[in-house]
Short mmCIF file of C-alpha atoms in Angstrom, two decimals:
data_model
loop_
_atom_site.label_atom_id
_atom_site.label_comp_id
_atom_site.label_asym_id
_atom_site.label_seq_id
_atom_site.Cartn_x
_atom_site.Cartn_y
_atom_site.Cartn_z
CA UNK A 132 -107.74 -112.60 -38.73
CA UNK A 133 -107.29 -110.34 -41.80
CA UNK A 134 -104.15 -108.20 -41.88
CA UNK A 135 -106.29 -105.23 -43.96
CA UNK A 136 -108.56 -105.30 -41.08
CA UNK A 137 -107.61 -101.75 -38.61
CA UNK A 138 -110.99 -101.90 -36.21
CA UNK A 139 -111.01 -103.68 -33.06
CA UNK A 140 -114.92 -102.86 -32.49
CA UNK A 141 -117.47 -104.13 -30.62
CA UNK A 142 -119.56 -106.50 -32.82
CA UNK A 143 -122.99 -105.56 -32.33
CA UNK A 144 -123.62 -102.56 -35.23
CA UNK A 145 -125.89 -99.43 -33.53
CA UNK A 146 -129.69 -100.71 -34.66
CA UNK A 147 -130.42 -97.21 -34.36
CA UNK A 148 -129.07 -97.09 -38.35
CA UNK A 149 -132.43 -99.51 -39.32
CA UNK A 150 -134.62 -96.65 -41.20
CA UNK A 151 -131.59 -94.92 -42.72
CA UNK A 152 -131.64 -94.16 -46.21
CA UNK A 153 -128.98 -92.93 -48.25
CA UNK A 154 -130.01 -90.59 -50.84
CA UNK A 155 -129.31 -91.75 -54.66
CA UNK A 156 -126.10 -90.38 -56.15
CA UNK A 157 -124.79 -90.04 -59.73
CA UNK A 158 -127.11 -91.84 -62.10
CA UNK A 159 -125.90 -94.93 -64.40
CA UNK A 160 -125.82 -95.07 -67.89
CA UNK A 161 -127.01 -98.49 -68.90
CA UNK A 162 -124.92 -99.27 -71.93
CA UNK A 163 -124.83 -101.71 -75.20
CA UNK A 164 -121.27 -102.89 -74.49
CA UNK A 165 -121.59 -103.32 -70.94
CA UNK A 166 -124.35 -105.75 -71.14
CA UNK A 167 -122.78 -107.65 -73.57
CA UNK A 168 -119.62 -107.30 -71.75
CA UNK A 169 -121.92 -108.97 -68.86
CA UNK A 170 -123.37 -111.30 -70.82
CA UNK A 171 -120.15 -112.88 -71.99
CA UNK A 172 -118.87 -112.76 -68.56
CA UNK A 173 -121.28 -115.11 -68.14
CA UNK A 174 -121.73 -117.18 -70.86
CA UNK A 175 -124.91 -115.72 -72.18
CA UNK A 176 -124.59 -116.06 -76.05
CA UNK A 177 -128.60 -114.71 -76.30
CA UNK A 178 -128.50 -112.40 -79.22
CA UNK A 179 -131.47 -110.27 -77.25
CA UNK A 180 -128.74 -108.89 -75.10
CA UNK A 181 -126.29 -107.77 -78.33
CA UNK A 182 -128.45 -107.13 -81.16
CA UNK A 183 -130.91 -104.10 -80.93
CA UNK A 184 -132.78 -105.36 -83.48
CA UNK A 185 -133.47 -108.26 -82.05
CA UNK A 186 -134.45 -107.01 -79.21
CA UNK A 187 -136.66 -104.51 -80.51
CA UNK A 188 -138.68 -107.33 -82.47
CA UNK A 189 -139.00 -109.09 -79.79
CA UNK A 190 -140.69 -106.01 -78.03
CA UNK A 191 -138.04 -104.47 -76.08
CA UNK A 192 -136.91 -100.49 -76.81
CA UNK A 193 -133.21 -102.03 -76.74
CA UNK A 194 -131.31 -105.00 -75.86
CA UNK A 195 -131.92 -106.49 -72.42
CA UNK A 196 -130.00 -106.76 -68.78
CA UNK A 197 -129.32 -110.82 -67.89
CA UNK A 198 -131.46 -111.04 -64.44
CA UNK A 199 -128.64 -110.33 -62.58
CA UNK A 200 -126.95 -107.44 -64.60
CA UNK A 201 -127.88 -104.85 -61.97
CA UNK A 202 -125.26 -106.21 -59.20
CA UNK A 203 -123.42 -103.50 -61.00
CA UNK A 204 -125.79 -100.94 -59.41
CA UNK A 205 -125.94 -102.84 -56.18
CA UNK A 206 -122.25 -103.08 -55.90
CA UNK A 207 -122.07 -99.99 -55.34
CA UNK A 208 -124.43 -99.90 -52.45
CA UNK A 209 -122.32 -101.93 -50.75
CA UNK A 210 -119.47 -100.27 -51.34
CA UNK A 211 -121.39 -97.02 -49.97
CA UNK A 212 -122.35 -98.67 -46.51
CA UNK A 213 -118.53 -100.15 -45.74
CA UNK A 214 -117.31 -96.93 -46.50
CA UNK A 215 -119.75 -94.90 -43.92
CA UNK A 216 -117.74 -94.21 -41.55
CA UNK A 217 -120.33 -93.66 -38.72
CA UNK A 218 -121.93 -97.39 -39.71
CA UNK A 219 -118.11 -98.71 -38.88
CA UNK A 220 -118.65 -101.72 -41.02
CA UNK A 221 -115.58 -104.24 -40.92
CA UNK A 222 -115.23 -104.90 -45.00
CA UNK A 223 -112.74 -107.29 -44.18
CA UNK A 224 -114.94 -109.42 -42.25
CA UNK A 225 -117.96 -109.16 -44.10
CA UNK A 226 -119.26 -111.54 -46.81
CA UNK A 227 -122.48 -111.75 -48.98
CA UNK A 228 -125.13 -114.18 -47.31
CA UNK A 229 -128.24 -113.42 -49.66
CA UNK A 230 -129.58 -111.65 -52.37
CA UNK A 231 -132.90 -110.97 -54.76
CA UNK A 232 -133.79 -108.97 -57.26
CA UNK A 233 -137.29 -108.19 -58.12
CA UNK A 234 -137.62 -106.68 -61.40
CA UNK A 235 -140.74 -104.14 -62.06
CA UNK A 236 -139.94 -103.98 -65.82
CA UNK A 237 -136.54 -105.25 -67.58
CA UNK A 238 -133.45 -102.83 -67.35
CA UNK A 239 -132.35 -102.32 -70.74
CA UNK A 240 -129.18 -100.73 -72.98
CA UNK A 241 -130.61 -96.19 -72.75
CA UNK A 242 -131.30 -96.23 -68.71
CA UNK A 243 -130.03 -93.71 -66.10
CA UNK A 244 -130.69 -95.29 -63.43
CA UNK A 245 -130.34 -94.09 -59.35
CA UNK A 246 -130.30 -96.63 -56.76
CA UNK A 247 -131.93 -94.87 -52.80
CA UNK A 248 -130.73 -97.21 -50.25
CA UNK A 249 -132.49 -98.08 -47.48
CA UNK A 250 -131.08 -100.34 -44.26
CA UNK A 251 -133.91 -102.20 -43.41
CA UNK A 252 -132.61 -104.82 -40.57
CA UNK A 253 -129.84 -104.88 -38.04
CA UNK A 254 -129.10 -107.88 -35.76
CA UNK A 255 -126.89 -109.79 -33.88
CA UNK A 256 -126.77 -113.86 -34.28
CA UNK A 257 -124.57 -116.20 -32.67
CA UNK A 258 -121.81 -113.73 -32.66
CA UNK A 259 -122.35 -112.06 -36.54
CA UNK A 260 -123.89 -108.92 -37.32
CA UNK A 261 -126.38 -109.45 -40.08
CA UNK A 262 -127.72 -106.64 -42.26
CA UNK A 263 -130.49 -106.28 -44.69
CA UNK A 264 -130.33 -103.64 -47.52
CA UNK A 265 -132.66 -102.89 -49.91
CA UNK A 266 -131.32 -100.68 -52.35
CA UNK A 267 -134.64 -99.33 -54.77
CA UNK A 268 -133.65 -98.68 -58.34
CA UNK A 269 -135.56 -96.12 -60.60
CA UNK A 270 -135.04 -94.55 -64.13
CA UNK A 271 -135.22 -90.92 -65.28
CA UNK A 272 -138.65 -90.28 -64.65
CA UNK A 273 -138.38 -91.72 -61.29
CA UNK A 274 -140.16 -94.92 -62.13
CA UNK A 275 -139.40 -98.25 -60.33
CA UNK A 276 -136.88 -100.54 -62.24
CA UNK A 277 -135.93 -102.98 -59.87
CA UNK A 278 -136.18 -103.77 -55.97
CA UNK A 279 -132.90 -105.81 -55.02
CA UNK A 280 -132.31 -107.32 -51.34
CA UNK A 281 -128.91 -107.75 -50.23
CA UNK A 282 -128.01 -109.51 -46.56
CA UNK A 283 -124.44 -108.66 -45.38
CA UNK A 284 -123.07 -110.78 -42.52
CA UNK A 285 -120.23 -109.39 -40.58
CA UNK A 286 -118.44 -112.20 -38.96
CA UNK A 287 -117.35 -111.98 -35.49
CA UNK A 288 -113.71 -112.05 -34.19
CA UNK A 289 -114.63 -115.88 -32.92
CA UNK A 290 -117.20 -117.10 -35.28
CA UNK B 151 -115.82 -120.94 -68.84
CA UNK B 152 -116.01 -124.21 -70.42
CA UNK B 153 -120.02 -125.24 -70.85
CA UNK B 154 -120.09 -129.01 -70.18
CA UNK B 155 -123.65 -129.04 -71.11
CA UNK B 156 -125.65 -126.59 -72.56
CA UNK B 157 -129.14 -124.91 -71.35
CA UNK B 158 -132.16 -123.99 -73.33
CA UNK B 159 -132.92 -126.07 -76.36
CA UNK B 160 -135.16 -128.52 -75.56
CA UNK B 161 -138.41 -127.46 -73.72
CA UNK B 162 -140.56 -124.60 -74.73
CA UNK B 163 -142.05 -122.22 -71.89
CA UNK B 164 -145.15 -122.55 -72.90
CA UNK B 165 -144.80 -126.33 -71.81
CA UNK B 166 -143.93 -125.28 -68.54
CA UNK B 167 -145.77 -127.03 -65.47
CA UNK B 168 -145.55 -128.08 -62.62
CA UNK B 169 -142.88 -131.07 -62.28
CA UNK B 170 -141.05 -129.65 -65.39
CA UNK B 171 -137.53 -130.01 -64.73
CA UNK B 172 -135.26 -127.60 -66.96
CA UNK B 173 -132.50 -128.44 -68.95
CA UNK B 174 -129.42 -128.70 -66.44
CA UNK B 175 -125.84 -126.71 -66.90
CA UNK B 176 -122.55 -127.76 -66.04
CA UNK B 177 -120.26 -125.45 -66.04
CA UNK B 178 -116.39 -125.64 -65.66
CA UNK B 179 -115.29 -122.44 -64.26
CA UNK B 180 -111.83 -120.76 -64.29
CA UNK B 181 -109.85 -118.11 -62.59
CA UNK B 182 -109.98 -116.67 -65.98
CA UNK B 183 -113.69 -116.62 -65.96
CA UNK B 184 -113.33 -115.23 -62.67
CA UNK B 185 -111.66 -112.35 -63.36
CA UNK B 186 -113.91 -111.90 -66.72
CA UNK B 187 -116.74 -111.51 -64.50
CA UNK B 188 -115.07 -109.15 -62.04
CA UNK B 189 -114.11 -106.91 -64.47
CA UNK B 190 -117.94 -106.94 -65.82
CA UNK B 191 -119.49 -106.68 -62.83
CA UNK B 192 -117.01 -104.48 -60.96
CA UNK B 193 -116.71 -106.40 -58.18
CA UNK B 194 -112.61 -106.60 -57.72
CA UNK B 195 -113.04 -108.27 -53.80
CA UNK B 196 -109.32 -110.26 -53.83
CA UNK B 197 -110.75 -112.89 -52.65
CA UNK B 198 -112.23 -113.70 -56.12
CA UNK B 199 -108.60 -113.29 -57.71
CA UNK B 200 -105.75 -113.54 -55.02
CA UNK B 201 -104.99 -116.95 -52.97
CA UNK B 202 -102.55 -114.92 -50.88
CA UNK B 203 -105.77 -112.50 -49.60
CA UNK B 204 -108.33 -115.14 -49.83
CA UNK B 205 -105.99 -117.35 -47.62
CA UNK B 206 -105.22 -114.97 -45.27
CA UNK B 207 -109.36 -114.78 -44.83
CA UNK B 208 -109.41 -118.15 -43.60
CA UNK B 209 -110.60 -119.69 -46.94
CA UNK B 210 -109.06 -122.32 -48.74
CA UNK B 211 -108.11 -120.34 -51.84
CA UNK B 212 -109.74 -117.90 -54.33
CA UNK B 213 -113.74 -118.55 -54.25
CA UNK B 214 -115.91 -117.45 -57.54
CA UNK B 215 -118.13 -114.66 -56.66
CA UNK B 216 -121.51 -115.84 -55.23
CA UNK B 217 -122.86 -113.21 -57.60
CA UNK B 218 -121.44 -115.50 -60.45
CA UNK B 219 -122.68 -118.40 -59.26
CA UNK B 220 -126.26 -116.90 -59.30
CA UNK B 221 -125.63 -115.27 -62.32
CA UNK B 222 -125.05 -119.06 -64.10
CA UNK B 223 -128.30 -120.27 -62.58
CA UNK B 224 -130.20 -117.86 -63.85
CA UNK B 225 -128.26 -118.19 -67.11
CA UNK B 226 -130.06 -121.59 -67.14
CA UNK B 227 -133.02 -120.53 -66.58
CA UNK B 228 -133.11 -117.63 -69.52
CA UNK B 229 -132.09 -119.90 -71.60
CA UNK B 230 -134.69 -122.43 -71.00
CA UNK B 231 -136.98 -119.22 -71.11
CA UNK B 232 -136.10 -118.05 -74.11
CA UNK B 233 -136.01 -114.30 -73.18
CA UNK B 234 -133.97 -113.21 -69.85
CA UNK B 235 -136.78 -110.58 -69.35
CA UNK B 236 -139.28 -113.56 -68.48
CA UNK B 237 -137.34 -113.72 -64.87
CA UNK B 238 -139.13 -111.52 -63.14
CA UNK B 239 -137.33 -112.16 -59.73
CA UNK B 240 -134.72 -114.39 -58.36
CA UNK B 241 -133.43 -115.10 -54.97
CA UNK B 242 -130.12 -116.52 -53.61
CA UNK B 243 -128.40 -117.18 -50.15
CA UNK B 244 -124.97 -118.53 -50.54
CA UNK B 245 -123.73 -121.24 -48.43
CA UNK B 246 -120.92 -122.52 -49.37
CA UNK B 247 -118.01 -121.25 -51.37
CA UNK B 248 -116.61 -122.18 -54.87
CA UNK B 249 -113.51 -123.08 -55.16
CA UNK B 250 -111.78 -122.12 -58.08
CA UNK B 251 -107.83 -124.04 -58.33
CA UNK B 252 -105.38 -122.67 -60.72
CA UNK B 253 -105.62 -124.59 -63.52
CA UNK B 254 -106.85 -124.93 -66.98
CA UNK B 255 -109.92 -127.14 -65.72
CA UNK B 256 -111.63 -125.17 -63.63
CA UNK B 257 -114.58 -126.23 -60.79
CA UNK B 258 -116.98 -127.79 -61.99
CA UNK B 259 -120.60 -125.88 -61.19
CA UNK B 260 -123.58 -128.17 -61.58
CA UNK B 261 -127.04 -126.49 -62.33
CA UNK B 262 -130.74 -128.00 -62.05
CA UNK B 263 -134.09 -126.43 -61.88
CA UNK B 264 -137.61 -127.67 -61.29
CA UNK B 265 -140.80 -126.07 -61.87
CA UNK B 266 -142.37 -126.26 -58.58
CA UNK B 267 -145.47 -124.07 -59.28
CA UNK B 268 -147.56 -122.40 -62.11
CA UNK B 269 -150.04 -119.56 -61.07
CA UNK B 270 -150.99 -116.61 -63.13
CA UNK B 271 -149.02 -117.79 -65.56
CA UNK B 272 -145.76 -117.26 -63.75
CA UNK B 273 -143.96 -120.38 -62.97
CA UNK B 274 -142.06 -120.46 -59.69
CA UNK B 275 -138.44 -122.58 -60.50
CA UNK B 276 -136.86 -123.95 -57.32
CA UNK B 277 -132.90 -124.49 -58.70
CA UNK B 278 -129.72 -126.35 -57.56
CA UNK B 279 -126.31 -125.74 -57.51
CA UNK B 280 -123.54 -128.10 -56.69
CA UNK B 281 -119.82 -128.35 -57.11
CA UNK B 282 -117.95 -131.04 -55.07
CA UNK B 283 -121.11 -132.95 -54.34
CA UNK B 284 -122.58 -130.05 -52.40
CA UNK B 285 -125.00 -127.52 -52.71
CA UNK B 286 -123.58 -124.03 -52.86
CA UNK B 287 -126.75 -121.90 -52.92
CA UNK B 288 -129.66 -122.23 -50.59
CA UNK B 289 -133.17 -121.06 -51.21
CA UNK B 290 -132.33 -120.02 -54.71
CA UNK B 291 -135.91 -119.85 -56.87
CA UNK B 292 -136.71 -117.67 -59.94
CA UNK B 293 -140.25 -116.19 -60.75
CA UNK B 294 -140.52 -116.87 -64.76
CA UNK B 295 -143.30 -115.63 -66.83
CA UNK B 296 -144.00 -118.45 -68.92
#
């Protein structure tokens, strides 16, 4: 269906990769400019996500993700599991059916964050491969940021 | 983008109930926008930028990132919060795709949101999306500290 796709594979991905975590890598430097950069990507003209003093008045140590801002970090879980080579994901055939984000305290503009990955579901349904991800995101001092839930479907040659 | 309406304004939080329906947004987006957010969010997929890939997918031409989509709703819902931090979770499944033509127009994105519970002080927003008559996101909801 898609010329970039290369694997002919079975559709059914091995459930014996439900449990696996993958450890976190790099951490990410939570910038200023990229929030705003976010921000007026999408239309968010809130002056609590461009002006630290604004934010700090209203009680914030700097200024503030949008609710989805961390799709940055999540990103790049995905990008981790189509690239595994033993998981055998077909990226050409996969789309995004769900996500959440659960936020334990506001990302803001001075966090390193690290994202642990963790597949938490495998299963087959009327000829797609569905998989849940939960990708836990912490700071520095290893404190919970933000949970986020991703569902890939992988779309069968026929559906 | 091109805001047809705007969010926020009217409506404090504190007001918030049950029933409460929050200001909608309409908003007219554009491959521009499109490739705005991409660059933002690093999420280059073709199929948000290139007909010729996103045809050759089987859809009917370059779709706006679901992420975006969600992203907008919970633009809305900020705004009629006041503070983005309020959102202390949101959910999403996406349905149906957006389809964004080449032109200075843009799709039209319809957003709506309705206060369906208040406990604890956190109110529980159950939202719409539409473009082309039809939902586009399924089971979306936002937890708001109001």
């Amino acid at each position: 269906m898609c010329a970039r796709s290369v694997s002919s594979r079975a559709v059914v991905l091995d459930q014996s990769f439900i449990g696996r975590t993958y450890p976190p890598g790099t951490p990410y430097q939570v910038s200023r400019e990229k929030i705003a950069e976010f921000a007026t990507a999408i239309g968010d003209t809130s002056a609590l996500s461009r002006d630290p003093e604004v934010a700090r008045t209203a009680g914030h140590p700097d200024v503030v993700a949008p609710p989805t801002f961390l799709t940055i970090l999540t990103l790049g879980v995905i990008d981790k599991l189509a690239t595994d080579p033993d998981l055998g994901l077909d990226y050409s055939r996969m789309v995004h059916g769900d996500q959440s984000f659960t936020h334990h305290r506001p990302a803001t503009a001075g966090d390193r964050l690290t994202v642990t990955t963790t597949i938490e579901d495998i299963f087959a349904r009327a000829g797609n491969d569905f998989l849940t991800v939960r990708a836990e995101i912490a700071d520095d001092a290893g404190e919970p940021v933000c949970t986020a839930k991703a569902q890939l479907v992988v779309r069968g040659e026929d559906a | 983008m091109k805001d047809v309406t705007k969010g926020g304004a009217k409506g404090t939080v504190k007001g918030a109930g049950k029933g409460t329906e929050l200001p909608p947004l309409a908003v007219d987006v554009t491959r521009a926008d499109l490739v705005r957010y991409a660059g933002a969010s690093l999420d280059f997929n073709p199929i948000h930028w290139s007909d010729r890939v996103a045809t050759s997918v089987g859809l009917p031409g370059v779709i706006a990132h679901g992420m975006y989509t969600m992203a907008l709703a919970n633009r809305m819902i900020s705004e009629w919060a006041g503070d983005a931090t309020r959102v202390l979770s949101c959910s999403a499944r996406f349905t149906r795709p957006v389809v964004v033509p080449d032109d200075d127009q843009g799709a039209r994105v319809e957003f709506s949101g309705k206060v369906t519970d208040v406990t604890d002080g956190i109110a529980t927003v159950a939202i719409t999306a539409k473009f082309d008559g039809k939902t586009v996101l399924a089971k979306a909801t936002a937890q708001v500290r109001v």
